[in-house]
Short mmCIF file of C-alpha atoms and ligand atoms in Angstrom, two decimals:
data_model
loop_
_atom_site.label_atom_id
_atom_site.label_comp_id
_atom_site.label_asym_id
_atom_site.label_seq_id
_atom_site.Cartn_x
_atom_site.Cartn_y
_atom_site.Cartn_z
CA MET A 168 -62.08 1.52 -115.50
CA THR A 169 -59.20 -0.13 -113.65
CA GLU A 170 -57.96 1.79 -110.66
CA LEU A 171 -54.43 3.10 -111.22
CA LYS A 172 -51.96 2.32 -108.48
CA ALA A 173 -49.78 4.95 -106.87
CA THR A 174 -46.23 4.16 -105.79
CA PHE A 175 -45.67 0.94 -103.89
CA PRO A 176 -48.98 -0.68 -103.07
CA LYS A 177 -49.93 -1.59 -99.51
CA GLY A 178 -48.69 -5.09 -98.81
CA PHE A 179 -45.85 -4.84 -101.33
CA LEU A 180 -43.55 -7.79 -100.74
CA TRP A 181 -40.10 -6.43 -99.94
CA GLY A 182 -37.56 -9.11 -99.18
CA GLY A 183 -34.46 -10.91 -100.35
CA ALA A 184 -33.55 -13.95 -102.46
CA THR A 185 -31.29 -16.97 -102.09
CA ALA A 186 -30.89 -20.52 -103.40
CA ALA A 187 -30.25 -23.62 -101.30
CA ASN A 188 -27.10 -24.69 -103.18
CA GLN A 189 -25.49 -21.28 -102.74
CA PHE A 190 -25.93 -20.78 -99.01
CA GLU A 191 -27.15 -23.82 -97.07
CA GLY A 192 -23.87 -25.75 -97.07
CA ALA A 193 -24.23 -29.08 -95.20
CA TYR A 194 -24.12 -30.64 -98.62
CA LEU A 195 -24.16 -34.21 -97.32
CA GLU A 196 -26.04 -33.74 -94.07
CA GLY A 197 -29.58 -34.77 -93.23
CA GLY A 198 -29.63 -37.53 -95.83
CA LYS A 199 -29.11 -35.17 -98.76
CA GLY A 200 -27.84 -36.56 -102.06
CA LEU A 201 -25.56 -34.78 -104.52
CA THR A 202 -26.89 -32.19 -106.93
CA ILE A 203 -25.32 -30.74 -110.05
CA ALA A 204 -24.25 -27.73 -107.97
CA ASP A 205 -22.22 -29.96 -105.63
CA ILE A 206 -19.85 -31.10 -108.36
CA SER A 207 -19.44 -27.56 -109.74
CA PRO A 208 -16.07 -26.17 -108.67
CA GLY A 209 -15.40 -22.70 -107.30
CA GLY A 210 -13.41 -20.20 -109.32
CA LYS A 211 -13.74 -17.96 -112.32
CA GLU A 212 -13.29 -20.87 -114.74
CA ARG A 213 -16.45 -22.56 -113.40
CA MET A 214 -18.73 -21.90 -116.36
CA ALA A 215 -16.10 -22.84 -118.95
CA LEU A 216 -15.36 -26.05 -117.06
CA LEU A 217 -19.00 -26.99 -116.89
CA ARG A 218 -19.34 -26.48 -120.62
CA SER A 219 -16.37 -28.75 -121.38
CA ASN A 220 -17.42 -32.33 -121.91
CA ASP A 221 -14.33 -33.81 -120.32
CA TYR A 222 -14.99 -32.27 -116.94
CA PRO A 223 -15.99 -35.26 -114.77
CA LEU A 224 -19.35 -35.36 -113.05
CA GLU A 225 -17.55 -36.06 -109.77
CA ILE A 226 -16.14 -34.05 -106.90
CA ASN A 227 -12.38 -33.65 -107.31
CA GLU A 228 -11.06 -32.03 -104.14
CA ALA A 229 -7.44 -32.62 -105.13
CA LYS A 230 -7.89 -30.24 -108.04
CA TYR A 231 -10.71 -27.84 -107.19
CA THR A 232 -12.34 -26.01 -104.32
CA TYR A 233 -16.07 -26.22 -103.58
CA PRO A 234 -17.13 -23.20 -101.50
CA ASN A 235 -20.79 -24.17 -101.85
CA HIS A 236 -20.24 -27.39 -99.87
CA VAL A 237 -20.19 -25.26 -96.73
CA GLY A 238 -21.99 -22.28 -98.26
CA ILE A 239 -22.55 -19.84 -95.42
CA ASP A 240 -23.92 -22.64 -93.27
CA PHE A 241 -27.50 -21.37 -93.35
CA TYR A 242 -28.46 -24.99 -92.72
CA HIS A 243 -27.34 -24.64 -89.12
CA ARG A 244 -27.69 -20.88 -88.68
CA TYR A 245 -31.10 -20.23 -90.19
CA GLN A 246 -32.59 -18.94 -86.95
CA GLU A 247 -29.96 -16.23 -86.57
CA ASP A 248 -30.22 -15.29 -90.25
CA ILE A 249 -34.00 -15.16 -90.30
CA ALA A 250 -33.94 -12.94 -87.20
CA LEU A 251 -31.72 -10.53 -89.17
CA PHE A 252 -34.08 -10.63 -92.15
CA ALA A 253 -36.94 -9.87 -89.76
CA GLU A 254 -34.99 -6.96 -88.29
CA MET A 255 -34.68 -5.51 -91.80
CA GLY A 256 -38.46 -5.85 -92.05
CA PHE A 257 -38.63 -8.51 -94.77
CA LYS A 258 -42.16 -9.32 -95.89
CA THR A 259 -41.01 -12.26 -97.97
CA PHE A 260 -37.94 -14.43 -98.26
CA ARG A 261 -37.19 -16.27 -101.49
CA MET A 262 -35.44 -19.60 -100.99
CA SER A 263 -35.27 -22.84 -102.91
CA ILE A 264 -35.84 -26.35 -101.75
CA SER A 265 -33.00 -28.62 -102.76
CA TRP A 266 -34.59 -31.54 -104.60
CA ALA A 267 -31.84 -33.88 -103.32
CA ARG A 268 -32.70 -33.14 -99.68
CA ILE A 269 -36.15 -34.55 -100.40
CA PHE A 270 -35.26 -37.27 -102.92
CA PRO A 271 -31.49 -37.81 -102.57
CA ASN A 272 -31.17 -39.53 -105.95
CA GLY A 273 -34.19 -37.94 -107.54
CA ASP A 274 -35.78 -41.32 -108.24
CA ASP A 275 -36.08 -42.73 -104.70
CA ALA A 276 -39.29 -44.51 -103.79
CA GLU A 277 -39.87 -42.51 -100.61
CA PRO A 278 -39.03 -38.94 -99.64
CA ASN A 279 -36.40 -38.19 -97.01
CA GLU A 280 -38.27 -37.06 -93.91
CA ALA A 281 -35.19 -35.32 -92.48
CA GLY A 282 -35.12 -33.03 -95.52
CA LEU A 283 -38.81 -32.25 -95.31
CA GLN A 284 -38.50 -31.54 -91.59
CA TYR A 285 -35.56 -29.20 -92.15
CA TYR A 286 -37.56 -27.09 -94.61
CA GLU A 287 -40.60 -27.21 -92.33
CA ASN A 288 -38.42 -25.77 -89.55
CA VAL A 289 -37.16 -22.98 -91.82
CA ILE A 290 -40.68 -22.16 -93.02
CA ASP A 291 -42.02 -22.13 -89.45
CA GLU A 292 -39.20 -19.84 -88.37
CA LEU A 293 -40.05 -17.43 -91.19
CA LYS A 294 -43.75 -17.50 -90.31
CA LYS A 295 -42.90 -16.86 -86.66
CA HIS A 296 -41.35 -13.58 -87.85
CA ASN A 297 -44.29 -12.82 -90.18
CA ILE A 298 -42.17 -13.40 -93.27
CA GLU A 299 -43.93 -15.09 -96.18
CA PRO A 300 -41.70 -17.71 -97.78
CA THR A 301 -41.41 -17.72 -101.57
CA ILE A 302 -40.22 -21.14 -102.65
CA THR A 303 -38.40 -21.94 -105.88
CA ILE A 304 -38.99 -25.62 -106.56
CA SER A 305 -35.88 -26.02 -108.74
CA HIS A 306 -32.98 -23.57 -108.60
CA TYR A 307 -30.04 -25.24 -110.41
CA GLU A 308 -30.36 -28.25 -108.09
CA THR A 309 -31.24 -31.26 -110.22
CA PRO A 310 -30.02 -34.39 -108.38
CA LEU A 311 -26.73 -35.54 -109.90
CA HIS A 312 -27.99 -39.10 -110.26
CA LEU A 313 -30.59 -37.88 -112.76
CA VAL A 314 -27.82 -36.39 -114.85
CA LYS A 315 -25.52 -39.39 -114.73
CA GLU A 316 -28.11 -42.14 -115.10
CA TYR A 317 -30.89 -40.44 -117.06
CA GLY A 318 -28.94 -37.90 -119.15
CA GLY A 319 -30.59 -34.83 -117.62
CA TRP A 320 -33.74 -33.04 -118.68
CA LYS A 321 -33.90 -34.31 -122.27
CA ASN A 322 -35.12 -37.54 -120.72
CA ARG A 323 -38.90 -37.47 -120.37
CA GLN A 324 -38.73 -39.59 -117.23
CA LEU A 325 -37.64 -36.46 -115.37
CA ILE A 326 -41.12 -35.03 -115.85
CA ASP A 327 -42.63 -37.74 -113.65
CA LEU A 328 -39.79 -37.61 -111.14
CA PHE A 329 -40.15 -33.85 -110.85
CA GLU A 330 -43.91 -34.19 -110.53
CA LYS A 331 -43.45 -36.58 -107.63
CA TYR A 332 -40.98 -34.22 -105.94
CA ALA A 333 -43.20 -31.17 -106.53
CA ARG A 334 -46.26 -33.02 -105.25
CA THR A 335 -44.38 -34.09 -102.13
CA ILE A 336 -43.33 -30.59 -101.13
CA LEU A 337 -46.61 -28.98 -102.21
CA GLU A 338 -48.62 -31.49 -100.19
CA ARG A 339 -46.43 -30.88 -97.19
CA PHE A 340 -46.31 -27.06 -97.35
CA HIS A 341 -49.38 -25.90 -99.28
CA LYS A 342 -51.05 -24.57 -96.15
CA LYS A 343 -47.99 -22.63 -95.02
CA VAL A 344 -46.56 -21.29 -98.28
CA THR A 345 -48.53 -19.10 -100.69
CA TYR A 346 -45.82 -18.03 -103.16
CA TRP A 347 -44.05 -20.57 -105.36
CA MET A 348 -41.88 -20.54 -108.49
CA THR A 349 -41.23 -23.57 -110.66
CA PHE A 350 -37.84 -23.39 -112.46
CA ASN A 351 -35.27 -20.70 -111.78
CA GLU A 352 -34.19 -18.77 -114.88
CA ILE A 353 -35.65 -21.44 -117.15
CA ASN A 354 -34.67 -19.47 -120.27
CA THR A 355 -30.97 -20.11 -119.65
CA GLY A 356 -31.81 -23.56 -121.02
CA ILE A 357 -31.94 -21.96 -124.47
CA LEU A 358 -28.21 -21.40 -124.12
CA GLY A 359 -27.76 -25.02 -123.07
CA SER A 360 -26.91 -24.15 -119.45
CA PHE A 361 -25.75 -27.20 -117.47
CA PHE A 362 -27.29 -25.75 -114.31
CA THR A 363 -30.69 -25.56 -115.96
CA LEU A 364 -30.78 -28.69 -118.08
CA GLY A 365 -28.25 -31.00 -116.42
CA MET A 366 -26.71 -31.46 -119.89
CA ARG A 367 -23.55 -30.14 -121.52
CA ASN A 368 -22.82 -29.18 -125.10
CA GLU A 369 -25.76 -31.09 -126.49
CA SER A 370 -27.70 -30.33 -129.64
CA LEU A 371 -30.33 -27.63 -130.05
CA GLN A 372 -32.77 -30.51 -130.49
CA ASN A 373 -31.93 -31.88 -127.03
CA ASN A 374 -31.91 -28.45 -125.39
CA PHE A 375 -35.40 -27.64 -126.64
CA GLN A 376 -36.68 -31.11 -125.81
CA ALA A 377 -35.33 -30.63 -122.30
CA LEU A 378 -37.09 -27.28 -122.09
CA HIS A 379 -40.32 -28.82 -123.34
CA ASN A 380 -40.04 -31.42 -120.60
CA GLN A 381 -39.58 -28.63 -118.05
CA PHE A 382 -42.62 -26.75 -119.40
CA VAL A 383 -44.73 -29.86 -118.93
CA ALA A 384 -43.24 -30.47 -115.47
CA SER A 385 -43.91 -26.85 -114.55
CA SER A 386 -47.56 -27.05 -115.65
CA LYS A 387 -47.97 -30.21 -113.61
CA ALA A 388 -46.67 -28.37 -110.54
CA VAL A 389 -49.07 -25.47 -111.22
CA LYS A 390 -51.97 -27.92 -111.48
CA ILE A 391 -51.07 -29.72 -108.25
CA ALA A 392 -50.60 -26.44 -106.39
CA HIS A 393 -54.00 -25.06 -107.41
CA GLU A 394 -55.77 -28.34 -106.67
CA LEU A 395 -54.29 -28.40 -103.18
CA ASN A 396 -54.93 -24.75 -102.41
CA PRO A 397 -56.61 -22.37 -104.87
CA ASP A 398 -55.07 -19.43 -103.00
CA ILE A 399 -51.54 -20.45 -103.93
CA LYS A 400 -49.76 -18.11 -106.34
CA ILE A 401 -47.29 -19.97 -108.49
CA GLY A 402 -45.11 -18.29 -111.08
CA CYS A 403 -42.49 -18.90 -113.73
CA MET A 404 -39.02 -17.37 -113.48
CA SER A 405 -36.70 -16.12 -116.24
CA ILE A 406 -33.64 -13.94 -116.58
CA TYR A 407 -34.67 -10.77 -118.34
CA ALA A 408 -32.04 -8.61 -120.01
CA THR A 409 -33.47 -5.54 -121.67
CA MET A 410 -32.31 -5.70 -125.29
CA TYR A 411 -31.27 -2.69 -127.30
CA ALA A 412 -30.23 -2.41 -130.89
CA TYR A 413 -26.76 -0.88 -130.81
CA ASP A 414 -27.92 1.80 -133.23
CA SER A 415 -30.77 2.59 -135.61
CA ASN A 416 -29.48 0.34 -138.37
CA PRO A 417 -32.62 -1.68 -139.25
CA ASP A 418 -30.54 -4.86 -139.47
CA ASN A 419 -29.43 -4.39 -135.89
CA VAL A 420 -32.99 -3.65 -134.82
CA MET A 421 -34.25 -6.81 -136.51
CA GLY A 422 -31.42 -8.80 -134.96
CA MET A 423 -32.38 -7.41 -131.57
CA VAL A 424 -36.02 -8.40 -132.17
CA GLU A 425 -34.94 -11.97 -132.90
CA GLU A 426 -32.65 -12.21 -129.87
CA ASN A 427 -35.27 -10.65 -127.66
CA ARG A 428 -37.96 -13.10 -128.74
CA MET A 429 -35.96 -16.24 -128.17
CA PHE A 430 -34.20 -15.13 -125.01
CA ASN A 431 -36.62 -12.86 -123.15
CA TYR A 432 -40.01 -14.01 -124.40
CA PHE A 433 -39.97 -17.64 -125.47
CA CYS A 434 -40.22 -19.31 -122.05
CA ASN A 435 -42.57 -16.66 -120.69
CA ASP A 436 -44.78 -16.94 -123.77
CA VAL A 437 -45.13 -20.66 -123.20
CA GLN A 438 -45.64 -20.49 -119.45
CA VAL A 439 -47.86 -17.40 -119.24
CA ARG A 440 -49.80 -17.71 -122.49
CA GLY A 441 -49.74 -21.49 -122.50
CA GLU A 442 -48.62 -22.18 -126.04
CA TYR A 443 -45.62 -22.23 -128.29
CA PRO A 444 -45.42 -18.90 -130.16
CA THR A 445 -45.36 -18.95 -133.96
CA TYR A 446 -41.85 -17.46 -134.15
CA ALA A 447 -40.61 -20.42 -132.08
CA LEU A 448 -42.33 -22.94 -134.35
CA LYS A 449 -40.58 -21.30 -137.28
CA TYR A 450 -37.28 -21.37 -135.40
CA PHE A 451 -37.76 -25.10 -134.77
CA GLU A 452 -38.48 -25.62 -138.46
CA ARG A 453 -35.34 -23.75 -139.56
CA ASN A 454 -33.16 -25.63 -137.11
CA ASN A 455 -34.63 -29.10 -137.75
CA ILE A 456 -35.95 -29.35 -134.22
CA THR A 457 -38.79 -31.81 -133.80
CA LEU A 458 -40.17 -31.99 -130.31
CA ASP A 459 -41.50 -35.20 -128.84
CA ILE A 460 -44.82 -33.91 -127.52
CA GLN A 461 -47.05 -36.52 -125.97
CA PRO A 462 -50.86 -36.43 -126.29
CA GLY A 463 -52.41 -34.12 -123.73
CA GLU A 464 -49.25 -32.14 -122.99
CA LEU A 465 -50.18 -29.07 -125.03
CA ASP A 466 -53.62 -29.01 -123.39
CA LEU A 467 -52.03 -29.28 -119.96
CA MET A 468 -49.69 -26.38 -120.75
CA LYS A 469 -52.61 -24.29 -122.02
CA GLU A 470 -54.82 -25.04 -119.06
CA HIS A 471 -52.26 -24.68 -116.25
CA THR A 472 -50.46 -21.44 -116.89
CA VAL A 473 -48.75 -19.47 -114.13
CA ASP A 474 -50.37 -16.88 -111.86
CA TYR A 475 -47.57 -14.37 -112.11
CA LEU A 476 -44.31 -13.79 -113.90
CA SER A 477 -41.09 -13.38 -111.99
CA PHE A 478 -37.74 -12.43 -113.39
CA SER A 479 -34.19 -11.65 -112.43
CA TYR A 480 -32.78 -8.39 -113.69
CA TYR A 481 -29.12 -7.47 -113.42
CA MET A 482 -28.25 -5.83 -116.72
CA SER A 483 -29.27 -4.99 -120.25
CA SER A 484 -27.72 -6.09 -123.50
CA ALA A 485 -27.00 -4.36 -126.81
CA PHE A 486 -27.13 -6.06 -130.17
CA SER A 487 -25.08 -5.33 -133.27
CA LYS A 488 -24.35 -7.27 -136.43
CA ASN A 489 -21.49 -4.93 -137.26
CA PRO A 490 -18.18 -6.83 -136.88
CA GLU A 491 -16.53 -3.55 -135.82
CA HIS A 492 -18.57 -3.71 -132.63
CA SER A 493 -16.56 -6.62 -131.37
CA ASP A 494 -16.10 -5.32 -127.82
CA LYS A 495 -18.32 -7.64 -125.79
CA SER A 496 -19.92 -6.94 -122.43
CA GLN A 497 -20.00 -9.67 -119.78
CA GLY A 498 -23.00 -11.35 -118.27
CA ASN A 499 -23.77 -14.36 -116.14
CA PHE A 500 -25.12 -16.27 -119.13
CA PHE A 501 -24.77 -13.98 -122.08
CA GLY A 502 -23.16 -10.79 -123.20
CA GLY A 503 -23.96 -8.44 -126.04
CA VAL A 504 -21.77 -5.68 -127.37
CA LYS A 505 -20.57 -2.95 -125.02
CA ASN A 506 -23.10 -0.20 -124.53
CA PRO A 507 -21.25 3.15 -124.51
CA PHE A 508 -23.93 4.73 -122.30
CA LEU A 509 -23.53 2.32 -119.40
CA GLU A 510 -21.04 1.62 -116.64
CA ALA A 511 -20.30 -1.93 -115.59
CA SER A 512 -19.78 -3.78 -112.31
CA GLU A 513 -16.39 -5.24 -111.39
CA TRP A 514 -17.53 -8.40 -113.18
CA GLY A 515 -18.39 -6.47 -116.34
CA TRP A 516 -22.19 -6.63 -115.91
CA GLU A 517 -23.60 -3.39 -117.34
CA ILE A 518 -25.63 -1.39 -114.84
CA ASP A 519 -28.89 -0.07 -116.25
CA PRO A 520 -31.67 0.99 -113.86
CA VAL A 521 -33.80 2.54 -116.62
CA GLY A 522 -33.56 -0.81 -118.37
CA LEU A 523 -35.51 -2.24 -115.43
CA ARG A 524 -38.39 0.17 -116.02
CA ILE A 525 -38.30 -0.77 -119.70
CA ALA A 526 -38.43 -4.44 -118.66
CA LEU A 527 -41.41 -3.86 -116.38
CA CYS A 528 -43.32 -1.93 -119.06
CA ASP A 529 -42.48 -4.52 -121.67
CA LEU A 530 -43.45 -7.55 -119.62
CA TYR A 531 -46.61 -6.04 -118.18
CA GLY A 532 -47.64 -4.74 -121.59
CA ARG A 533 -47.09 -8.13 -123.19
CA TYR A 534 -48.61 -10.38 -120.54
CA GLY A 535 -50.78 -8.28 -118.20
CA VAL A 536 -50.06 -10.56 -115.24
CA PRO A 537 -48.64 -9.45 -111.87
CA LEU A 538 -44.85 -9.16 -111.84
CA TYR A 539 -42.34 -10.22 -109.19
CA ILE A 540 -38.69 -9.08 -109.42
CA SER A 541 -37.13 -12.14 -107.89
CA GLU A 542 -33.48 -11.09 -108.27
CA ASN A 543 -31.58 -7.84 -108.71
CA GLY A 544 -28.39 -6.52 -107.18
CA LEU A 545 -24.75 -5.65 -107.44
CA GLY A 546 -22.03 -8.24 -107.02
CA ALA A 547 -19.05 -6.39 -105.54
CA ILE A 548 -15.88 -6.89 -103.53
CA ASP A 549 -16.58 -5.54 -100.05
CA GLN A 550 -13.83 -4.17 -97.81
CA PRO A 551 -14.86 -4.52 -94.16
CA ASP A 552 -13.15 -2.32 -91.58
CA ALA A 553 -11.55 -3.64 -88.37
CA ASN A 554 -15.05 -4.13 -86.89
CA PHE A 555 -16.27 -5.95 -89.99
CA TYR A 556 -18.42 -2.99 -90.98
CA VAL A 557 -18.84 -2.50 -94.73
CA THR A 558 -19.68 0.97 -96.02
CA ASP A 559 -21.33 -0.20 -99.21
CA ASP A 560 -22.60 3.05 -100.71
CA TYR A 561 -22.05 1.54 -104.19
CA ARG A 562 -24.62 -1.16 -103.39
CA ILE A 563 -27.11 1.32 -101.95
CA ASP A 564 -26.65 3.47 -105.02
CA TYR A 565 -27.32 0.54 -107.36
CA LEU A 566 -30.42 -0.63 -105.50
CA ARG A 567 -31.78 2.88 -104.94
CA LYS A 568 -31.64 3.67 -108.65
CA HIS A 569 -33.40 0.42 -109.53
CA ILE A 570 -36.10 0.97 -106.90
CA GLU A 571 -36.68 4.48 -108.25
CA GLU A 572 -37.38 2.99 -111.65
CA MET A 573 -39.72 0.40 -110.14
CA GLU A 574 -41.62 3.22 -108.47
CA LYS A 575 -41.98 5.03 -111.79
CA ALA A 576 -43.18 1.85 -113.47
CA ILE A 577 -45.92 1.54 -110.86
CA ARG A 578 -46.87 5.22 -110.59
CA LEU A 579 -46.43 6.39 -114.18
CA ASP A 580 -46.88 3.22 -116.23
CA GLY A 581 -49.49 1.40 -114.13
CA VAL A 582 -47.43 -1.78 -113.89
CA ASP A 583 -48.71 -4.36 -111.40
CA LEU A 584 -45.50 -5.12 -109.55
CA PHE A 585 -46.06 -6.85 -106.23
CA ALA A 586 -42.68 -8.09 -104.97
CA TYR A 587 -38.99 -7.29 -104.95
CA THR A 588 -36.36 -9.64 -103.58
CA PRO A 589 -32.80 -8.44 -104.19
CA TRP A 590 -30.40 -11.28 -104.80
CA GLY A 591 -28.11 -12.66 -102.09
CA CYS A 592 -29.60 -10.58 -99.27
CA ILE A 593 -26.97 -12.24 -97.12
CA ASP A 594 -23.56 -12.88 -98.73
CA LEU A 595 -23.46 -16.26 -100.41
CA VAL A 596 -21.57 -18.25 -103.04
CA SER A 597 -21.78 -16.89 -106.58
CA ALA A 598 -23.50 -19.07 -109.19
CA SER A 599 -21.36 -18.12 -112.18
CA THR A 600 -17.99 -18.12 -110.45
CA GLY A 601 -18.58 -20.27 -107.37
CA GLU A 602 -16.79 -17.77 -105.18
CA MET A 603 -17.53 -15.87 -101.95
CA ALA A 604 -15.61 -12.79 -103.11
CA LYS A 605 -18.52 -11.60 -105.21
CA ARG A 606 -20.93 -10.32 -102.59
CA TYR A 607 -24.47 -9.02 -102.89
CA GLY A 608 -25.66 -9.00 -99.29
CA PHE A 609 -26.97 -6.52 -96.77
CA ILE A 610 -25.29 -8.84 -94.27
CA TYR A 611 -21.56 -9.51 -94.42
CA VAL A 612 -20.43 -13.07 -93.77
CA ASP A 613 -16.86 -13.44 -92.55
CA LEU A 614 -15.72 -16.14 -94.95
CA ASP A 615 -13.32 -16.12 -97.89
CA ASP A 616 -12.89 -18.29 -100.97
CA GLU A 617 -10.46 -20.61 -99.21
CA GLY A 618 -12.88 -21.22 -96.36
CA ASN A 619 -11.11 -18.95 -93.85
CA GLY A 620 -13.25 -16.93 -91.47
CA THR A 621 -15.55 -17.22 -88.48
CA MET A 622 -18.75 -17.15 -90.57
CA ASN A 623 -20.01 -14.50 -88.18
CA ARG A 624 -22.64 -12.20 -89.59
CA TYR A 625 -22.28 -8.38 -89.63
CA LYS A 626 -24.73 -5.72 -90.77
CA LYS A 627 -23.47 -3.60 -93.65
CA LYS A 628 -24.47 0.04 -94.16
CA SER A 629 -27.01 -1.17 -96.72
CA PHE A 630 -28.74 -3.19 -93.96
CA ASP A 631 -29.97 -0.01 -92.22
CA TRP A 632 -30.76 1.61 -95.54
CA TYR A 633 -32.92 -1.30 -96.74
CA GLN A 634 -34.63 -1.41 -93.35
CA GLN A 635 -35.66 2.22 -93.84
CA VAL A 636 -36.81 1.53 -97.42
CA ILE A 637 -39.07 -1.26 -96.21
CA ALA A 638 -40.32 0.65 -93.16
CA THR A 639 -41.44 3.52 -95.42
CA ASN A 640 -42.75 1.19 -98.13
CA GLY A 641 -40.25 2.61 -100.59
CA ALA A 642 -41.01 6.26 -99.85
CA ASN A 643 -37.62 7.05 -98.29
CA LEU A 644 -34.71 5.89 -100.42
CA ALA A 645 -32.23 8.42 -99.08
CA ASN A 646 -28.76 7.24 -98.17
CA ASN A 647 -28.06 9.08 -94.92
C1 LIG B 923 -28.89 -15.57 -111.25
C2 LIG B 923 -29.09 -16.84 -110.49
O1 LIG B 923 -28.45 -15.88 -112.54
O2 LIG B 923 -27.92 -14.67 -110.84
C3 LIG B 923 -28.46 -16.89 -109.12
O3 LIG B 923 -30.44 -17.19 -110.39
C4 LIG B 923 -27.13 -16.16 -109.16
O4 LIG B 923 -28.36 -18.22 -108.72
C5 LIG B 923 -27.39 -14.72 -109.52
O5 LIG B 923 -26.38 -16.27 -108.01
C6 LIG B 923 -26.18 -13.83 -109.51
O6 LIG B 923 -25.17 -14.39 -110.29
P1 LIG B 923 -23.72 -14.63 -109.73
O7 LIG B 923 -23.05 -15.39 -110.77
O8 LIG B 923 -23.15 -13.29 -109.52
O9 LIG B 923 -23.88 -15.39 -108.46
#
C-alpha cells in the first residue's frame, strides 16, 4: 500500500516565480536579440493590440511605453534580489531563460556566450544560497526574428531551432539545475495567444499545428534532458482554471465538460500521457484540422513524456449556455460567466481557493504524476507608506487561503504536490497589461508605469509572513 503523506512533505519546494521578459530589463544588453515580449507595449490595451493584425511587429516608442524594457533591472541587481529570496527561505526560484539572450535571432549558428554566462552567474548565485533553480525554457520569449521571418510556431523549422536552443542550455546547466519546464502555459495556444505561438489571428488549423510543433519540441527537450542527466525532472506547464457548470442544467454541464477538456486537459493529456486524446481527434475532424505529423513524431511524444505536471492557478471559471448569463468574468486569457459565489480581484479575476484543491484532486486523479504549482497570487495595487512599507494583508489573505487548500489536498486527498512558487515574488511587469501597477510581490519595487522611481527594493508585510510559512514548512500560516 502506498504511504499516505501528511501535510507538507519534508523537502517541499517553497519559492517564487518570475519570467525573464517581465523582470530582467536590459532588453538589448549582453548581445540579446528582440523577443516577442519586447515589441509588446505596456498598458491595458496590450492584449487587444497584440490580437489586431495591423499592430506592427516593431517597437514604436513615439506611441507606446515598454515597461518591460527596463523591467525591474534584475539583470543588474540579481545578487541583491537573490539575497532577499534567500532571507525569505526560498527552496526554489522559478525563472526563465530568454531564448534571445542565447540565440539573439533564434536561428544563429553559434550561441551567445555572454547570455550563457549571465545565466550561469544567476544560477551560481542561487546555488550559493542553497536555492534550487527551476528553469522555464520558453516563457513567452520566442525571438522576434522567428516570428517575422518564419511566421512563428506553425513553421516546423522552429522545432529544430528550439531543439538546438534547449540542447545548448541543457548541456551547459544540466549538472547545476534539476528542475525544468518546457513551455509556459502552453494551453493558451488553443486560444491563439501571440505570446505562446508568435502568431496572431490565424486559423484553428495553424494554431493546432503550432501546438503540435511545440509538443514535438517539448518531447525533444525532455529526451535531451534525460540523456544528459537521468536525475533531471522536467515538466510541462499549463494554466489551469477550475471549470464549473453555472448550474445543474445538463446542457451547461456538458458545455463545461467540453471546455474543460480542450482548455484544461488537452495539452496535459498529450504531454503527460504522450498521445492525442480521442476527444481532440474528434474536435480536429469537426473543425477540418489536419495536422502535419512527420514519421516518428508520435513515437517520440509517447516515449518522452514529462516527469511532473506544473500549472498556474489564479482563478476558476463558470460555464453557461444561457444567454441571460451574459455577465462575463475577466481573466488573463479567458473569462467565463460571473460566479455569484466568488469575489474578484481589482482586475476582475475571480478568487477561488477551494477551486485550487479541486484542481489538485482533478489533476492528480487524472494523471497520477507529481504536481508543481508554478504560479498563483493576487495582482493588486499596493499603497506604500512614507517608508515604502506595504501592509498587504489582502495578499497574505489570498495566499494563506490557497495554501490551506493545498495542505488539505495533501493531507486529506493524498495528492503528491511537491512545489509552490507564487507568481511575481518580487514586483514585476504584468504579462496581460504590461504595467507595473499590478503587483504580486513580497518585495516592493519603487517604480511606476512611467519609469519613475529609484528601483529600490522594500520588504512588504507579506515578506515576513511568507518567511514564517517557509520556516515552519507551512504549519504556521497566521498573519500576526
Ligand atoms: C501567467 C503568466 O499567465 O500569469 C505570467 O505565466 C503572468 O507571465 C501571470 O505574469 C500573471 O498575469 P498578469 O497578467 O497579471 O501579469
